[in-house]
Amino acid sequence: AQSVTQLGSHVSVSEGALVLLRCNYSSSVPPYLFWYVQYPNQGLQLLLKYTSAATLVKGINGFEAEFKKSETSFHLTKPSAHMSDAAEYFCAVTLFMDTGRRALTFGSGTRLQVQP
Amino acid sequence: AAGVIQSPRHLIKEKRETATLKCYPIPRHDTVYWYQQGPGQDPQFLISFYEKMQSDKGSIPDRFSAQQFSDYHSELNMSSLELGDSALYFCASSPGTGSSTDTQYFGPGTRLTVL
């Protein structure tokens, strides 16, 4: 089975500071990993995804994530936080079903606060 | 670009009532997924459809049922509503090309409140 664990339910950074949101995965097969962002009262928006190509994945809004197999990690980073980055961030891994189809299983989420 | 459409966006029901949530996937996407996100929780997979057939079931209660229609839109039917059903219900769609890298695109969600 596949699963992800997000370390830290709340992260607070100052505007302009580095953002680091942690995600570790568990998978018996090569994983496909995603980061989604959820703004208040809105749906889930895809930030980036890892699909076994390049280990460093660049996404929207200046975010990137690095797949590290040795550490089973897929941490999300952004060099300089902006006030508009305040949101809930979910790491997700493809959950392979018996039918061969796929769903997603999500981590518990990390709420990012950006202080002025 | 067209996105996943969900209706209604907000729904208030009483206990033991029924509710129907609708999802219109991105054009040419033939796979639809339903997720439930309780307050302060991560989204949980409920059920999925591929080419109008039920594909997989997750943690969907027996009181819930769903189907995908010929135009690929999907409806989630919820009966005998309970207070614990209050949640944000997301629909997602993907191209269903069979690739393991298919991205799921999420709709804005329907917020269901059961009183």
mmCIF file of C-alpha atoms in Angstrom:
data_model
loop_
_atom_site.group_PDB
_atom_site.id
_atom_site.type_symbol
_atom_site.label_atom_id
_atom_site.label_comp_id
_atom_site.label_asym_id
_atom_site.label_seq_id
_atom_site.Cartn_x
_atom_site.Cartn_y
_atom_site.Cartn_z
ATOM 1 C CA ALA A 1 0.000 0.000 0.000
ATOM 2 C CA GLN A 2 1.025 3.566 -0.516
ATOM 3 C CA SER A 3 0.921 6.388 2.027
ATOM 4 C CA VAL A 4 2.407 9.774 2.774
ATOM 5 C CA THR A 5 3.225 11.483 6.028
ATOM 6 C CA GLN A 6 3.492 15.228 6.367
ATOM 7 C CA LEU A 7 5.633 16.434 9.233
ATOM 8 C CA GLY A 8 4.270 19.524 10.901
ATOM 9 C CA SER A 9 0.611 20.434 10.742
ATOM 10 C CA HIS A 10 1.470 24.145 10.962
ATOM 11 C CA VAL A 11 4.463 26.007 9.583
ATOM 12 C CA SER A 12 4.987 29.728 10.039
ATOM 13 C CA VAL A 13 7.569 31.722 8.104
ATOM 14 C CA SER A 14 8.304 35.375 7.551
ATOM 15 C CA GLU A 15 7.660 36.977 4.208
ATOM 16 C CA GLY A 16 10.764 36.505 2.065
ATOM 17 C CA ALA A 17 11.996 33.512 4.051
ATOM 18 C CA LEU A 18 12.537 29.987 2.780
ATOM 19 C CA VAL A 19 9.519 27.715 2.781
ATOM 20 C CA LEU A 20 10.104 24.024 3.540
ATOM 21 C CA LEU A 21 7.165 21.647 3.853
ATOM 22 C CA ARG A 22 8.061 18.043 4.582
ATOM 23 C CA CYS A 23 6.566 14.922 3.079
ATOM 24 C CA ASN A 24 7.742 11.344 3.419
ATOM 25 C CA TYR A 25 6.220 8.505 1.479
ATOM 26 C CA SER A 26 5.826 4.780 1.812
ATOM 27 C CA SER A 27 5.298 2.699 -1.279
ATOM 28 C CA SER A 28 6.016 -0.840 -2.361
ATOM 29 C CA VAL A 29 6.156 0.281 -5.982
ATOM 30 C CA PRO A 30 7.788 3.310 -7.582
ATOM 31 C CA PRO A 31 5.637 6.165 -6.323
ATOM 32 C CA TYR A 32 3.960 8.958 -8.182
ATOM 33 C CA LEU A 33 3.852 11.960 -5.889
ATOM 34 C CA PHE A 34 1.922 15.205 -5.950
ATOM 35 C CA TRP A 35 1.672 18.429 -4.028
ATOM 36 C CA TYR A 36 -1.669 20.211 -3.952
ATOM 37 C CA VAL A 37 -2.521 23.585 -2.437
ATOM 38 C CA GLN A 38 -5.880 24.500 -0.956
ATOM 39 C CA TYR A 39 -6.773 28.118 -0.305
ATOM 40 C CA PRO A 40 -9.543 28.848 2.195
ATOM 41 C CA ASN A 41 -12.935 27.682 0.985
ATOM 42 C CA GLN A 42 -11.513 26.552 -2.322
ATOM 43 C CA GLY A 43 -10.697 23.323 -4.084
ATOM 44 C CA LEU A 44 -7.360 21.574 -4.502
ATOM 45 C CA GLN A 45 -4.959 23.023 -7.024
ATOM 46 C CA LEU A 46 -2.061 20.995 -8.359
ATOM 47 C CA LEU A 47 1.316 22.566 -7.578
ATOM 48 C CA LEU A 48 3.578 19.913 -9.060
ATOM 49 C CA LYS A 49 3.985 16.202 -9.583
ATOM 50 C CA TYR A 50 6.772 13.628 -9.686
ATOM 51 C CA THR A 51 6.400 10.869 -12.240
ATOM 52 C CA SER A 52 9.852 9.224 -12.242
ATOM 53 C CA ALA A 53 11.440 11.621 -14.704
ATOM 54 C CA ALA A 54 13.606 14.364 -13.216
ATOM 55 C CA THR A 55 14.029 14.130 -9.449
ATOM 56 C CA LEU A 56 13.818 17.905 -9.071
ATOM 57 C CA VAL A 57 10.348 19.009 -10.056
ATOM 58 C CA LYS A 58 9.402 22.622 -10.629
ATOM 59 C CA GLY A 59 5.827 23.703 -10.145
ATOM 60 C CA ILE A 60 3.703 26.791 -10.225
ATOM 61 C CA ASN A 61 4.133 29.899 -8.078
ATOM 62 C CA GLY A 62 7.871 29.304 -7.645
ATOM 63 C CA PHE A 63 7.531 26.032 -5.747
ATOM 64 C CA GLU A 64 9.694 23.008 -6.363
ATOM 65 C CA ALA A 65 10.156 19.591 -4.799
ATOM 66 C CA GLU A 66 12.939 17.057 -4.864
ATOM 67 C CA PHE A 67 12.338 13.315 -4.915
ATOM 68 C CA LYS A 68 14.900 11.525 -2.758
ATOM 69 C CA LYS A 69 14.513 7.777 -2.900
ATOM 70 C CA SER A 70 17.178 7.144 -0.252
ATOM 71 C CA GLU A 71 15.244 9.300 2.198
ATOM 72 C CA THR A 72 11.762 8.388 0.884
ATOM 73 C CA SER A 73 11.052 12.103 0.840
ATOM 74 C CA PHE A 74 9.396 14.632 -1.425
ATOM 75 C CA HIS A 75 9.751 17.924 0.398
ATOM 76 C CA LEU A 76 8.259 21.104 -1.040
ATOM 77 C CA THR A 77 10.331 24.274 -1.071
ATOM 78 C CA LYS A 78 10.137 27.878 -2.168
ATOM 79 C CA PRO A 79 13.108 30.228 -1.799
ATOM 80 C CA SER A 80 11.117 33.283 -0.776
ATOM 81 C CA ALA A 81 7.676 33.192 0.814
ATOM 82 C CA HIS A 82 4.963 35.576 -0.252
ATOM 83 C CA MET A 83 1.891 36.533 1.715
ATOM 84 C CA SER A 84 -0.258 34.916 -0.974
ATOM 85 C CA ASP A 85 1.360 31.524 -0.243
ATOM 86 C CA ALA A 86 -0.623 31.220 2.982
ATOM 87 C CA ALA A 87 -2.751 28.124 2.479
ATOM 88 C CA GLU A 88 -3.064 24.425 3.289
ATOM 89 C CA TYR A 89 -0.663 22.161 1.437
ATOM 90 C CA PHE A 90 -1.286 18.481 0.837
ATOM 91 C CA CYS A 91 1.205 15.874 -0.269
ATOM 92 C CA ALA A 92 -0.365 12.932 -2.082
ATOM 93 C CA VAL A 93 0.714 9.617 -3.578
ATOM 94 C CA THR A 94 -0.983 7.525 -6.197
ATOM 95 C CA LEU A 95 -2.910 4.687 -4.630
ATOM 96 C CA PHE A 96 -3.010 1.733 -6.971
ATOM 97 C CA MET A 97 -6.321 -0.087 -6.798
ATOM 98 C CA ASP A 98 -7.047 -3.737 -7.567
ATOM 99 C CA THR A 99 -8.553 -2.772 -10.892
ATOM 100 C CA GLY A 100 -5.327 -1.113 -11.946
ATOM 101 C CA ARG A 101 -6.982 2.273 -11.747
ATOM 102 C CA ARG A 102 -5.738 4.909 -9.396
ATOM 103 C CA ALA A 103 -6.924 7.124 -6.607
ATOM 104 C CA LEU A 104 -4.916 9.478 -4.449
ATOM 105 C CA THR A 105 -4.139 9.135 -0.805
ATOM 106 C CA PHE A 106 -3.298 12.366 0.945
ATOM 107 C CA GLY A 107 -1.188 13.396 3.868
ATOM 108 C CA SER A 108 -2.819 15.202 6.745
ATOM 109 C CA GLY A 109 -1.874 18.589 5.357
ATOM 110 C CA THR A 110 0.365 21.450 6.473
ATOM 111 C CA ARG A 111 -1.051 24.888 7.056
ATOM 112 C CA LEU A 112 1.450 27.540 5.995
ATOM 113 C CA GLN A 113 1.280 30.932 7.638
ATOM 114 C CA VAL A 114 3.309 33.829 6.263
ATOM 115 C CA GLN A 115 4.076 36.635 8.670
ATOM 116 C CA PRO A 116 4.661 40.162 7.339
ATOM 117 C CA ALA B 1 -9.145 26.172 -19.852
ATOM 118 C CA ALA B 2 -12.236 24.297 -18.741
ATOM 119 C CA GLY B 3 -12.174 22.969 -15.207
ATOM 120 C CA VAL B 4 -14.151 20.483 -13.175
ATOM 121 C CA ILE B 5 -17.551 21.869 -12.275
ATOM 122 C CA GLN B 6 -19.420 20.896 -9.159
ATOM 123 C CA SER B 7 -22.898 21.824 -8.108
ATOM 124 C CA PRO B 8 -24.214 22.988 -5.845
ATOM 125 C CA ARG B 9 -21.340 24.750 -4.131
ATOM 126 C CA HIS B 10 -23.126 24.792 -0.814
ATOM 127 C CA LEU B 11 -25.894 22.573 0.491
ATOM 128 C CA ILE B 12 -27.674 22.506 3.821
ATOM 129 C CA LYS B 13 -29.761 19.506 4.785
ATOM 130 C CA GLU B 14 -31.458 18.104 7.851
ATOM 131 C CA LYS B 15 -30.599 14.746 9.395
ATOM 132 C CA ARG B 16 -32.169 11.784 7.593
ATOM 133 C CA GLU B 17 -32.693 13.800 4.403
ATOM 134 C CA THR B 18 -31.123 12.963 1.061
ATOM 135 C CA ALA B 19 -28.677 14.965 -1.026
ATOM 136 C CA THR B 20 -27.430 14.760 -4.593
ATOM 137 C CA LEU B 21 -24.122 16.262 -5.611
ATOM 138 C CA LYS B 22 -23.195 16.723 -9.245
ATOM 139 C CA CYS B 23 -19.848 16.739 -10.983
ATOM 140 C CA TYR B 24 -19.028 17.712 -14.561
ATOM 141 C CA PRO B 25 -15.515 16.575 -15.508
ATOM 142 C CA ILE B 26 -13.122 18.352 -17.810
ATOM 143 C CA PRO B 27 -14.081 17.635 -21.446
ATOM 144 C CA ARG B 28 -12.573 14.396 -22.762
ATOM 145 C CA HIS B 29 -11.787 13.187 -19.253
ATOM 146 C CA ASP B 30 -13.435 9.819 -18.770
ATOM 147 C CA THR B 31 -12.454 9.063 -15.193
ATOM 148 C CA VAL B 32 -14.163 10.684 -12.229
ATOM 149 C CA TYR B 33 -13.225 10.412 -8.565
ATOM 150 C CA TRP B 34 -15.130 11.492 -5.460
ATOM 151 C CA TYR B 35 -13.406 12.505 -2.241
ATOM 152 C CA GLN B 36 -14.713 13.573 1.159
ATOM 153 C CA GLN B 37 -12.840 16.090 3.291
ATOM 154 C CA GLY B 38 -14.072 16.396 6.852
ATOM 155 C CA PRO B 39 -13.330 19.512 8.916
ATOM 156 C CA GLY B 40 -9.605 19.803 9.463
ATOM 157 C CA GLN B 41 -8.942 16.514 7.708
ATOM 158 C CA ASP B 42 -7.309 15.375 4.513
ATOM 159 C CA PRO B 43 -9.437 14.271 1.563
ATOM 160 C CA GLN B 44 -10.492 10.642 1.649
ATOM 161 C CA PHE B 45 -11.212 8.672 -1.513
ATOM 162 C CA LEU B 46 -14.827 7.533 -1.800
ATOM 163 C CA ILE B 47 -15.426 6.064 -5.239
ATOM 164 C CA SER B 48 -14.342 6.338 -8.862
ATOM 165 C CA PHE B 49 -15.777 5.739 -12.301
ATOM 166 C CA TYR B 50 -14.126 4.952 -15.605
ATOM 167 C CA GLU B 51 -16.036 5.022 -18.864
ATOM 168 C CA LYS B 52 -19.350 5.166 -16.997
ATOM 169 C CA MET B 53 -18.624 2.057 -14.953
ATOM 170 C CA GLN B 54 -17.778 1.976 -11.271
ATOM 171 C CA SER B 55 -14.058 1.452 -11.011
ATOM 172 C CA ASP B 56 -13.032 1.396 -7.379
ATOM 173 C CA LYS B 57 -14.527 1.991 -3.959
ATOM 174 C CA GLY B 58 -12.832 3.556 -1.009
ATOM 175 C CA SER B 59 -14.364 4.490 2.308
ATOM 176 C CA ILE B 60 -17.839 5.162 0.952
ATOM 177 C CA PRO B 61 -20.732 4.432 3.336
ATOM 178 C CA ASP B 62 -23.473 2.086 2.159
ATOM 179 C CA ARG B 63 -25.895 5.025 2.441
ATOM 180 C CA PHE B 64 -24.084 6.674 -0.435
ATOM 181 C CA SER B 65 -24.277 5.703 -4.072
ATOM 182 C CA ALA B 66 -22.936 7.220 -7.231
ATOM 183 C CA GLN B 67 -23.042 6.823 -10.953
ATOM 184 C CA GLN B 68 -21.528 8.237 -14.104
ATOM 185 C CA PHE B 69 -23.801 9.097 -16.985
ATOM 186 C CA SER B 70 -23.440 8.887 -20.757
ATOM 187 C CA ASP B 71 -22.157 12.466 -20.922
ATOM 188 C CA TYR B 72 -19.540 11.512 -18.274
ATOM 189 C CA HIS B 73 -20.986 13.689 -15.561
ATOM 190 C CA SER B 74 -21.329 11.991 -12.208
ATOM 191 C CA GLU B 75 -23.728 12.242 -9.310
ATOM 192 C CA LEU B 76 -23.158 11.301 -5.694
ATOM 193 C CA ASN B 77 -26.372 10.384 -3.918
ATOM 194 C CA MET B 78 -26.414 10.485 -0.160
ATOM 195 C CA SER B 79 -29.333 9.170 1.876
ATOM 196 C CA SER B 80 -30.227 9.118 5.567
ATOM 197 C CA LEU B 81 -27.838 11.969 6.152
ATOM 198 C CA GLU B 82 -26.019 12.099 9.466
ATOM 199 C CA LEU B 83 -24.304 14.980 11.221
ATOM 200 C CA GLY B 84 -20.979 13.332 10.481
ATOM 201 C CA ASP B 85 -21.598 13.626 6.755
ATOM 202 C CA SER B 86 -20.971 17.364 6.984
ATOM 203 C CA ALA B 87 -17.881 17.835 4.871
ATOM 204 C CA LEU B 88 -16.438 19.215 1.694
ATOM 205 C CA TYR B 89 -17.011 16.810 -1.195
ATOM 206 C CA PHE B 90 -14.583 17.008 -4.051
ATOM 207 C CA CYS B 91 -14.870 15.613 -7.500
ATOM 208 C CA ALA B 92 -11.755 15.112 -9.603
ATOM 209 C CA SER B 93 -11.306 14.008 -13.175
ATOM 210 C CA SER B 94 -8.425 12.597 -15.161
ATOM 211 C CA PRO B 95 -7.898 11.680 -18.801
ATOM 212 C CA GLY B 96 -7.988 7.997 -18.028
ATOM 213 C CA THR B 97 -5.410 7.204 -20.653
ATOM 214 C CA GLY B 98 -4.177 4.343 -18.540
ATOM 215 C CA SER B 99 -0.961 6.083 -17.636
ATOM 216 C CA SER B 100 0.057 5.872 -14.019
ATOM 217 C CA THR B 101 1.041 9.499 -14.206
ATOM 218 C CA ASP B 102 -2.477 10.731 -14.897
ATOM 219 C CA THR B 103 -3.055 13.888 -12.944
ATOM 220 C CA GLN B 104 -6.344 14.338 -11.125
ATOM 221 C CA TYR B 105 -7.861 17.762 -11.515
ATOM 222 C CA PHE B 106 -10.111 18.796 -8.682
ATOM 223 C CA GLY B 107 -13.297 20.781 -8.695
ATOM 224 C CA PRO B 108 -14.028 23.531 -6.166
ATOM 225 C CA GLY B 109 -16.012 21.165 -3.976
ATOM 226 C CA THR B 110 -19.508 21.087 -2.546
ATOM 227 C CA ARG B 111 -19.764 22.029 1.095
ATOM 228 C CA LEU B 112 -22.488 19.923 2.702
ATOM 229 C CA THR B 113 -23.796 20.919 6.096
ATOM 230 C CA VAL B 114 -26.131 18.533 7.902
ATOM 231 C CA LEU B 115 -28.148 20.076 10.712
#
